XYZ file of C-alpha atoms in Angstrom:
645
model
C 0.000 0.000 0.000
C 2.828 2.374 0.903
C 4.584 1.577 -2.380
C 1.407 2.269 -4.327
C 0.895 5.606 -2.545
C 4.533 6.549 -3.077
C 4.308 5.725 -6.804
C 1.117 7.783 -7.142
C 2.728 10.777 -5.436
C 5.808 10.371 -7.636
C 3.660 10.326 -10.757
C 1.683 13.402 -9.717
C 4.883 15.266 -8.954
C 6.401 14.260 -12.305
C 3.329 15.376 -14.240
C 3.177 18.697 -12.357
C 6.874 19.336 -12.866
C 6.633 18.583 -16.568
C 3.696 20.966 -16.960
C 5.643 23.755 -15.221
C 8.719 23.108 -17.334
C 6.636 23.121 -20.512
C 5.298 26.562 -19.607
C 8.726 28.038 -18.791
C 11.052 26.531 -21.390
C 11.058 26.656 -25.169
C 11.016 22.933 -25.900
C 11.440 21.662 -29.472
C 8.161 21.751 -31.405
C 7.536 18.192 -32.600
C 5.315 17.655 -35.649
C 4.310 14.630 -37.717
C 2.706 16.197 -40.796
C 5.895 17.060 -42.677
C 7.394 13.546 -42.652
C 4.754 11.214 -41.063
C 7.393 10.557 -38.383
C 7.684 12.782 -35.278
C 10.422 15.358 -35.903
C 11.589 18.725 -34.613
C 10.056 21.350 -36.903
C 13.388 23.212 -36.907
C 14.816 20.466 -39.132
C 12.034 20.573 -41.741
C 12.246 22.816 -44.835
C 8.470 23.290 -45.037
C 6.383 25.744 -43.003
C 4.205 24.086 -40.353
C 1.993 25.790 -37.758
C 0.760 23.835 -34.721
C -2.415 24.711 -32.812
C -2.616 22.616 -29.627
C -5.678 21.528 -27.679
C -5.241 24.269 -25.102
C -5.668 26.874 -27.852
C -8.443 24.905 -29.590
C -10.580 24.767 -26.441
C -9.801 28.192 -24.941
C -12.694 29.893 -26.777
C -15.082 26.914 -26.587
C -15.543 26.669 -30.336
C -17.239 23.436 -31.430
C -15.262 23.433 -34.716
C -11.475 23.591 -35.040
C -11.653 25.855 -38.101
C -12.356 29.281 -36.469
C -9.384 28.903 -34.113
C -7.053 27.557 -36.809
C -8.000 30.477 -39.076
C -6.894 32.911 -36.367
C -3.577 31.185 -35.707
C -2.370 30.402 -39.256
C -1.233 33.347 -41.425
C -3.206 33.602 -44.658
C -5.629 30.764 -43.917
C -9.231 31.827 -44.512
C -12.460 29.866 -43.990
C -15.754 31.136 -45.388
C -18.796 31.447 -43.146
C -22.427 32.492 -43.469
C -23.886 32.213 -39.959
C -23.206 31.764 -36.248
C -23.030 27.950 -36.339
C -22.891 25.466 -39.219
C -21.279 25.580 -42.645
C -23.601 23.312 -44.658
C -22.983 21.839 -48.113
C -24.219 22.371 -51.678
C -25.355 25.722 -53.112
C -24.668 28.687 -50.862
C -22.608 26.645 -48.415
C -19.703 28.011 -46.419
C -16.699 26.203 -44.925
C -14.525 26.831 -47.977
C -10.877 26.679 -46.889
C -8.413 28.905 -48.751
C -4.651 29.229 -48.363
C -2.355 31.228 -50.657
C -5.172 31.464 -53.196
C -5.567 27.687 -53.340
C -9.037 26.541 -52.398
C -10.338 23.441 -50.676
C -13.649 24.068 -52.422
C -11.970 22.923 -55.641
C -10.313 20.033 -53.809
C -6.877 21.677 -53.987
C -6.337 21.875 -50.214
C -6.587 18.680 -48.164
C -7.827 17.956 -44.665
C -6.277 14.932 -42.962
C -7.318 13.079 -39.838
C -4.278 11.341 -38.333
C -2.585 11.615 -41.720
C -5.479 10.011 -43.627
C -7.138 11.967 -46.485
C -10.658 13.275 -45.853
C -12.822 14.589 -48.673
C -16.161 14.065 -50.358
C -15.683 11.258 -52.893
C -17.870 12.807 -55.613
C -17.017 16.509 -55.383
C -13.515 16.194 -53.906
C -13.844 18.962 -51.293
C -13.609 18.877 -47.482
C -16.823 18.779 -45.419
C -16.223 21.549 -42.884
C -18.894 20.515 -40.363
C -17.049 17.210 -39.828
C -14.011 18.754 -38.140
C -15.124 19.012 -34.542
C -12.988 20.119 -31.607
C -14.127 17.139 -29.526
C -11.786 14.805 -31.455
C -8.713 17.043 -31.848
C -5.577 16.898 -29.716
C -3.864 19.376 -31.995
C -4.010 20.654 -35.570
C -0.929 20.923 -37.785
C -1.152 23.103 -40.887
C 1.491 22.649 -43.594
C 1.530 25.568 -46.021
C 2.480 24.718 -49.586
C 2.238 21.445 -51.535
C 2.338 18.205 -49.550
C 1.633 15.850 -52.445
C 4.882 13.899 -51.953
C 3.465 12.381 -48.762
C -0.284 12.737 -49.264
C -0.874 12.600 -53.004
C -3.723 14.221 -54.904
C -5.594 17.217 -53.443
C -2.647 18.268 -51.235
C -1.391 20.706 -53.874
C -1.981 23.816 -51.747
C -1.208 22.372 -48.325
C -2.801 20.187 -45.673
C -4.650 20.619 -42.394
C -3.873 17.550 -40.295
C -6.156 16.935 -37.311
C -4.256 14.765 -34.825
C -6.902 13.058 -32.723
C -7.059 12.635 -28.964
C -5.368 9.506 -27.633
C -5.041 9.275 -23.859
C -2.397 6.573 -24.203
C -0.159 8.821 -26.327
C 0.209 11.497 -23.663
C 1.179 9.034 -20.957
C 3.627 7.285 -23.263
C 5.479 10.592 -23.519
C 5.651 10.776 -19.717
C 6.949 7.216 -19.585
C 9.745 8.154 -21.957
C 10.757 10.880 -19.517
C 11.300 8.268 -16.810
C 8.240 8.907 -14.655
C 6.355 6.132 -12.889
C 5.174 3.117 -14.853
C 1.583 3.851 -15.879
C 1.304 0.360 -17.332
C 0.680 -0.936 -13.826
C -2.750 -1.417 -12.323
C -3.203 2.180 -11.115
C -6.161 3.616 -13.079
C -6.386 7.168 -14.413
C -9.601 8.783 -15.585
C -10.869 12.279 -16.279
C -14.249 13.496 -17.441
C -15.264 16.865 -18.866
C -18.718 18.272 -19.570
C -19.187 21.622 -21.334
C -22.547 23.352 -21.716
C -23.268 26.661 -23.400
C -26.074 28.854 -24.775
C -26.296 32.184 -26.514
C -27.602 34.343 -29.339
C -30.294 33.163 -31.769
C -31.284 30.162 -29.672
C -27.841 28.642 -29.982
C -26.927 25.818 -27.611
C -23.893 23.554 -27.489
C -23.010 20.606 -25.301
C -20.031 18.278 -25.163
C -19.033 15.459 -22.838
C -15.830 13.434 -22.899
C -14.066 10.829 -20.814
C -10.464 9.699 -21.013
C -9.225 6.691 -19.068
C -6.173 4.491 -18.784
C -5.910 1.148 -17.005
C -2.617 -0.642 -17.414
C -1.823 -0.977 -21.101
C -5.311 0.077 -22.237
C -6.404 3.675 -22.862
C -9.650 5.148 -24.136
C -11.134 8.462 -25.198
C -14.893 8.771 -25.721
C -16.694 12.032 -26.535
C -20.125 13.197 -27.679
C -21.337 16.578 -28.917
C -24.632 18.329 -29.695
C -25.264 21.776 -31.133
C -28.169 23.672 -32.622
C -29.110 27.223 -33.600
C -31.798 29.206 -35.388
C -29.065 31.512 -36.755
C -29.764 35.126 -37.645
C -31.949 34.675 -40.740
C -35.257 32.868 -41.304
C -34.979 29.297 -42.675
C -31.321 29.029 -41.611
C -31.536 26.541 -38.755
C -28.717 24.117 -38.031
C -28.524 21.036 -35.809
C -25.649 18.619 -35.305
C -24.890 15.420 -33.403
C -21.370 14.020 -33.138
C -19.374 11.317 -31.433
C -15.730 10.274 -31.202
C -13.985 7.186 -29.819
C -10.347 6.099 -29.594
C -9.247 2.817 -28.017
C -5.529 2.065 -27.763
C -3.446 -0.742 -26.318
C 0.295 -1.013 -25.664
C 1.304 -4.415 -26.992
C 4.823 -3.923 -25.626
C 7.354 -1.192 -24.943
C 7.863 -0.787 -28.705
C 4.493 -1.694 -30.229
C 1.015 -0.253 -29.807
C -2.282 -0.424 -31.650
C -5.432 1.668 -31.787
C -8.851 1.930 -33.377
C -10.538 5.300 -33.843
C -13.981 6.365 -35.039
C -15.740 9.689 -35.572
C -19.346 10.116 -36.676
C -21.323 13.307 -37.221
C -24.797 14.030 -38.534
C -26.145 17.489 -39.243
C -29.334 19.037 -40.583
C -28.933 22.396 -42.279
C -31.316 24.800 -43.993
C -30.307 27.135 -46.810
C -32.200 30.479 -46.951
C -30.782 31.670 -50.270
C -29.203 35.033 -50.957
C -30.995 38.115 -49.643
C -32.094 39.113 -53.157
C -33.251 35.585 -54.026
C -34.723 33.850 -50.953
C -35.138 30.082 -51.031
C -37.722 27.852 -49.368
C -37.471 24.196 -48.286
C -33.760 24.081 -49.179
C -32.806 21.519 -46.555
C -29.886 19.135 -46.112
C -29.461 15.944 -44.087
C -25.824 14.880 -43.992
C -24.030 12.025 -42.241
C -20.230 11.723 -42.341
C -18.024 9.150 -40.650
C -14.376 8.182 -40.245
C -13.022 4.850 -38.989
C -9.344 3.907 -38.780
C -7.165 1.255 -37.171
C -3.394 1.086 -36.926
C -0.478 -0.800 -35.459
C 2.620 1.293 -34.712
C 6.219 0.532 -33.790
C 8.666 2.807 -31.962
C 12.328 1.858 -31.635
C 15.403 3.958 -31.068
C 16.522 3.986 -34.706
C 13.278 3.242 -36.528
C 9.525 3.733 -36.286
C 6.538 3.228 -38.523
C 2.898 2.220 -38.845
C 0.426 0.176 -40.840
C -3.061 1.684 -40.902
C -6.371 1.095 -42.638
C -9.071 3.753 -42.808
C -12.298 4.786 -44.435
C -14.253 8.028 -44.542
C -17.785 7.887 -45.868
C -20.856 10.014 -46.345
C -24.585 9.859 -46.948
C -26.170 13.053 -48.310
C -29.846 13.900 -48.811
C -30.546 17.364 -50.215
C -33.690 19.241 -51.174
C -32.579 21.858 -53.710
C -35.438 24.117 -52.596
C -37.552 26.565 -54.536
C -37.974 30.320 -54.928
C -41.760 29.822 -54.962
C -43.084 28.060 -51.841
C -46.306 27.244 -53.723
C -44.304 25.055 -56.102
C -42.090 22.762 -53.980
C -39.585 20.447 -55.585
C -40.597 16.859 -56.264
C -37.264 15.115 -55.758
C -34.266 14.751 -53.450
C -30.647 14.709 -54.523
C -28.888 11.808 -52.806
C -25.327 10.652 -52.801
C -23.133 8.026 -51.207
C -19.368 8.192 -51.189
C -16.446 6.496 -49.505
C -12.679 6.761 -49.551
C -11.052 3.591 -48.206
C -7.298 3.275 -47.908
C -4.273 1.454 -46.581
C -1.136 3.314 -45.500
C 2.223 1.752 -44.674
C 5.402 3.619 -43.821
C 8.656 3.016 -41.989
C 11.197 5.638 -40.984
C 14.761 4.698 -40.055
C 18.026 6.351 -39.079
C 20.621 4.691 -41.294
C 23.551 6.646 -39.864
C 24.176 9.734 -37.730
C 22.023 12.726 -38.661
C 20.049 10.772 -41.234
C 16.371 9.901 -41.552
C 14.882 7.868 -44.396
C 11.120 7.402 -44.710
C 9.623 4.941 -47.180
C 5.886 4.503 -47.636
C 3.106 2.949 -49.689
C -0.461 4.244 -50.055
C -3.534 2.672 -51.613
C -6.946 4.334 -51.928
C -10.253 3.129 -53.351
C -12.602 6.048 -54.042
C -16.308 5.416 -54.587
C -19.137 7.789 -55.399
C -22.781 7.347 -56.363
C -25.119 10.279 -57.082
C -28.796 10.000 -57.954
C -32.259 11.537 -57.486
C -35.261 10.007 -55.737
C -38.944 10.909 -55.810
C -40.262 12.671 -52.700
C -43.560 10.835 -53.015
C -42.460 7.258 -53.698
C -38.761 7.193 -52.796
C -37.923 5.463 -56.082
C -34.742 6.301 -57.982
C -35.464 8.644 -60.887
C -34.045 8.273 -64.387
C -32.492 11.713 -64.874
C -31.085 12.862 -68.249
C -27.914 14.775 -69.064
C -25.579 12.854 -66.741
C -27.236 14.201 -63.606
C -26.718 10.819 -61.963
C -23.735 8.525 -61.978
C -21.524 6.031 -60.212
C -17.745 5.905 -60.167
C -14.977 3.688 -58.824
C -11.396 4.950 -58.830
C -8.194 3.520 -57.411
C -4.958 5.247 -56.525
C -1.727 3.522 -55.543
C 1.535 5.270 -54.734
C 4.973 4.837 -53.264
C 7.181 7.576 -51.831
C 10.627 8.131 -50.353
C 11.782 11.053 -48.202
C 15.474 11.484 -47.325
C 16.723 13.947 -44.710
C 20.357 14.460 -43.656
C 21.903 16.803 -41.070
C 25.309 18.146 -42.136
C 27.932 19.953 -40.047
C 25.426 20.511 -37.186
C 24.011 23.584 -38.944
C 22.644 22.363 -42.294
C 19.864 19.916 -43.168
C 19.032 18.741 -46.681
C 15.743 17.087 -47.540
C 14.538 15.471 -50.746
C 11.489 13.394 -51.550
C 9.711 11.843 -54.490
C 6.386 10.110 -55.037
C 5.200 7.887 -57.878
C 1.406 8.056 -57.968
C -0.797 5.980 -60.279
C -4.488 6.762 -60.739
C -6.698 4.177 -62.436
C -8.166 6.793 -64.814
C -5.693 9.658 -65.238
C -2.496 7.565 -65.176
C 0.892 8.086 -63.535
C 2.298 11.225 -61.946
C 5.801 11.946 -60.559
C 5.916 14.374 -57.631
C 9.310 15.645 -56.391
C 10.293 18.080 -53.657
C 13.571 19.361 -52.216
C 14.568 21.691 -49.410
C 17.354 23.101 -47.261
C 17.462 24.257 -43.642
C 20.406 26.356 -42.486
C 20.866 27.136 -38.774
C 23.343 30.027 -38.564
C 22.590 30.263 -34.834
C 21.142 27.934 -32.240
C 17.889 29.891 -32.047
C 17.250 30.638 -35.720
C 16.954 28.902 -39.070
C 16.598 29.776 -42.751
C 14.533 27.433 -44.913
C 14.264 27.064 -48.687
C 11.783 24.741 -50.384
C 10.752 23.703 -53.901
C 7.788 21.349 -54.207
C 5.222 20.101 -56.680
C 1.526 19.574 -56.023
C -1.212 17.983 -58.093
C -4.909 17.120 -58.064
C -6.738 14.423 -59.996
C -10.124 15.407 -61.506
C -13.172 14.474 -59.453
C -16.136 12.287 -60.322
C -18.282 15.411 -60.751
C -15.840 16.990 -63.192
C -15.485 13.824 -65.255
C -18.935 12.209 -65.179
C -21.638 14.334 -63.539
C -23.754 17.127 -65.084
C -23.477 18.522 -68.642
C -19.954 20.136 -68.346
C -18.420 16.726 -67.517
C -15.413 15.569 -69.536
C -13.833 12.107 -69.271
C -10.609 13.325 -70.937
C -9.531 15.612 -68.089
C -5.948 15.483 -66.830
C -4.571 16.272 -63.352
C -3.984 19.855 -62.245
C -0.314 20.661 -61.489
C 1.420 23.326 -59.435
C 4.981 24.292 -58.413
C 5.701 26.178 -55.192
C 8.904 28.041 -54.237
C 9.369 29.217 -50.673
C 11.956 30.976 -48.503
C 11.472 31.463 -44.758
C 13.211 32.628 -41.567
C 12.349 31.787 -37.948
C 14.042 33.126 -34.811
C 13.609 32.734 -31.036
C 14.885 35.379 -28.583
C 15.070 35.117 -24.811
C 14.099 31.452 -24.641
C 15.024 29.040 -21.883
C 15.000 30.433 -18.367
C 14.083 34.007 -19.323
C 10.579 35.074 -18.329
C 10.254 37.230 -21.427
C 10.592 35.624 -24.845
C 9.938 36.419 -28.482
C 9.483 34.025 -31.375
C 8.952 35.393 -34.859
C 9.062 34.186 -38.438
C 8.455 35.312 -41.992
C 8.337 33.618 -45.364
C 8.016 34.479 -49.030
C 6.333 32.203 -51.559
C 5.720 32.038 -55.279
C 3.521 29.422 -56.899
C 2.594 28.758 -60.495
C 0.189 26.137 -61.802
C -1.338 25.087 -65.076
C -3.830 22.543 -66.353
C -6.384 23.998 -63.916
C -9.860 22.641 -64.613
C -12.335 25.313 -65.709
C -15.760 25.287 -67.354
C -15.583 26.854 -70.821
C -17.867 27.106 -73.827
C -16.862 24.434 -76.388
C -18.942 24.208 -79.568
C -21.606 26.284 -77.869
C -21.868 23.987 -74.827
C -20.282 24.203 -71.350
C -17.421 21.746 -70.900
C -14.772 21.149 -68.232
C -11.315 21.585 -69.756
C -7.681 21.827 -68.568
C -7.093 25.450 -69.486
C -6.754 27.527 -66.319
C -3.606 28.966 -64.744
C -2.562 29.974 -61.235
C 0.214 32.438 -60.507
C 0.296 33.760 -56.935
C 2.956 35.240 -54.712
C 3.004 36.767 -51.268
C 4.430 36.809 -47.785
C 3.402 35.566 -44.358
C 4.656 36.731 -40.966
C 3.942 35.750 -37.375
C 5.246 36.502 -33.886
C 4.561 35.471 -30.298
C 5.779 37.630 -27.412
C 5.501 36.590 -23.784
C 5.659 39.730 -21.667
C 5.626 37.959 -18.288
C 3.918 35.053 -16.549
C 0.489 36.646 -17.161
C 0.559 38.203 -20.625
C 1.136 36.778 -24.092
C 0.688 38.569 -27.434
C 0.395 36.759 -30.772
C 0.264 38.460 -34.158
C 0.252 37.215 -37.731
C -0.294 38.714 -41.152
C -0.320 37.628 -44.786
C -0.379 39.362 -48.152
C -1.503 37.565 -51.310
C -1.173 38.729 -54.917
C -3.184 36.713 -57.437
C -2.786 37.047 -61.185
C -6.206 35.438 -61.575
C -8.538 36.375 -58.733
C -10.686 33.764 -57.024
C -13.642 34.059 -54.656
C -13.018 33.893 -50.876
C -9.284 34.625 -51.057
C -8.474 37.930 -49.276
C -5.482 39.984 -50.384
C -4.496 40.935 -46.836
C -5.200 39.326 -43.474
C -3.979 40.258 -40.023
C -4.656 38.918 -36.551
C -3.623 40.199 -33.119
C -4.432 38.155 -30.042
C -3.761 39.106 -26.420
C -3.898 36.337 -23.825
C -4.074 36.993 -20.092
C -3.862 34.420 -17.306
C -3.749 35.097 -13.574
C -4.983 32.876 -10.784
C -8.492 31.680 -11.598
C -8.901 34.004 -14.589
C -7.966 33.522 -18.239
C -8.993 35.822 -21.078
C -8.331 36.262 -24.799
C -8.942 39.351 -26.916
C -8.574 38.943 -30.692
C -8.681 41.491 -33.520
C -8.985 39.990 -37.025
C -8.623 42.289 -40.040
C -9.588 41.190 -43.561
C -8.934 43.436 -46.551
C -10.085 42.948 -50.145
C -11.884 39.649 -49.731
C -13.274 38.749 -53.147
C -16.960 37.798 -52.981
C -17.352 37.930 -56.779
C -14.819 38.013 -59.611
C -14.885 38.848 -63.295
C -17.060 41.613 -64.719
C -19.170 41.707 -61.517
C -16.138 41.856 -59.195
C -16.904 42.724 -55.574
C -14.653 42.981 -52.517
C -15.222 43.228 -48.773
C -12.986 44.661 -46.024
C -13.790 44.412 -42.330
C -12.334 44.148 -38.823
C -13.702 41.708 -36.254
C -13.212 41.915 -32.498
C -13.676 38.691 -30.512
C -13.197 38.016 -26.814
C -13.435 35.085 -24.416
C -13.205 34.836 -20.616
C -12.747 31.766 -18.413
C -13.090 31.688 -14.628
C -12.272 28.675 -12.437
C -15.049 29.026 -9.866
C -14.009 25.869 -8.023
C -11.564 23.039 -8.553
C -14.118 21.201 -10.706
C -16.311 23.952 -12.135
C -15.391 26.694 -14.565
C -17.466 29.464 -16.116
C -16.887 30.856 -19.594
C -18.196 33.495 -21.967
C -17.413 34.310 -25.597
C -18.326 37.272 -27.788
C -17.831 37.546 -31.558
C -17.947 40.578 -33.845
C -18.210 42.782 -30.781
C -17.824 45.880 -32.988
C -21.080 44.835 -34.707
C -19.534 45.093 -38.179
C -21.778 44.780 -41.221
C -20.099 42.485 -43.740
C -20.482 39.499 -46.063
C -18.156 36.590 -46.763
C -20.466 34.762 -49.188
C -22.113 37.229 -51.575
C -25.729 37.803 -50.578
C -25.308 36.274 -47.127
C -24.863 39.008 -44.508
C -23.065 37.822 -41.389
C -24.574 38.276 -37.921
C -23.721 41.349 -35.885
C -22.438 40.938 -32.321
C -23.165 37.527 -30.815
C -22.505 36.069 -27.369
C -22.235 32.607 -25.823
C -21.788 31.623 -22.181
C -21.616 28.376 -20.298
C -20.058 26.112 -17.721
C -17.231 23.548 -17.665
C -17.432 20.620 -15.271
C -14.365 18.449 -14.673
C -14.044 15.398 -12.473
């Protein structure tokens, strides 16, 4: 009994000490997105921003996207209401980075390194990316197609999910007590909130570890009327991760996330819609076995993400409702295998294989009978596509101050054929606290089922889109280590040029998808974090984007300033987000929006187990639009309670 008590006290002391050290020292920032293997970001030539769970949950946002947009220079996510992005016509949740859009499938969202996108249209589904499942989010700016293939031509957003076993494994590596014994650990959190426009949100999660077994289980509910008639949104979600340590060097896990949402589309203000409703279910399931040795590590994983969509296109005349539903089923199922090894001092070689089977089926059914309708003009269709690829990434440290990195991928698509994707980069460390990075990389995107087979513009002869990105960056840390004050800042320049972009043109008097478009963008991104003392932290970032060919929802200039305060039981964040020249329409009817948003959140630890929180958005009550014809709400507020035990 005494030994058990002593071990428990030792463990608590070790965890507390590690938390204090993490707050006071500038430890290496470890990421997995750039190489699949955990590595210090200072040795990677690409630009990666990490948003941890503490930042993701500080403002009690149910989605990771609003917080990530604040923290990543140049990243912009479209919105149309207080809660819910929706899909189909008039939807929001479009993710844009450096003028490359996820709406066109050119920017990829990953969950634990596995691709996530709608199998028919090729774009991310924004309402699927809930905070309840995220341990941290890593955003890699610039092409990541060497590791992740098609759709990663503009960058990736990798959601690393919560795994209670992973955190304790890190403590074990530090030499703390052996958590693989019989001593159980468990923590439960319940968050409740309510606010403007009948908005409510609720989330409950439990994390537990007993011996070699660890679990994370979470559930979420949210609903709102939003600020316009016929714009209601309701969502249910759940997440589960079960992991088991097979030995000191091997572990396995299974993870699942499921979300269902109902959304209503009111139409633009000058063209209101009625009965435009959506019922969407999306799910992700993955399983993996991982190995971790001193000189090598790797994983074999299988995964699938799938969706079921039912959409009423709505009508402008409520007396004449539509007589059919658009329905679709899609799935992306894959196998990923990689192994990373240190062959000699300063070296890291990663070799991997990927296989994906992509399925999509789109059709219409009668509202009255439920039978499948025979629609003309390729408005329905079914598609099966396969993609298999192998890749190699080689990284070598030279002379303690220089790192070279090179990678190549051979990707074969069952319809569009074979594509070679290279990348190369350098990292120079002229001082211990600073590094210069240079990167050249290629990105690509295969055409989607919609572009090739669905609706009249479809074209089965489409080829992949291709893009080259050139980037130069600098990052520096001042006053790190034992100093109370510290400053970290960075800046980077980029130039990207792409061709073969898929556009809809008039061919022989009919609309047709063709490889004719071009992209040529350049710009800069800058960010800084300054810790004034133990209570105050200031974060700023900014990005400028010049586009030869303008696109919707890509602002020319973004800037964010966030001030964080923490003292005793109080924690508060004040954020100012400035957007200039956001394109809401391009071409002859070009329109731009500029606005400044002030957000704030406050947290108060009332007792050891109960916390109170409040959040306000657009506190300056700005009048603005992100999607043309969809005015955003003025000032909104949310407040609630956190319960921990």
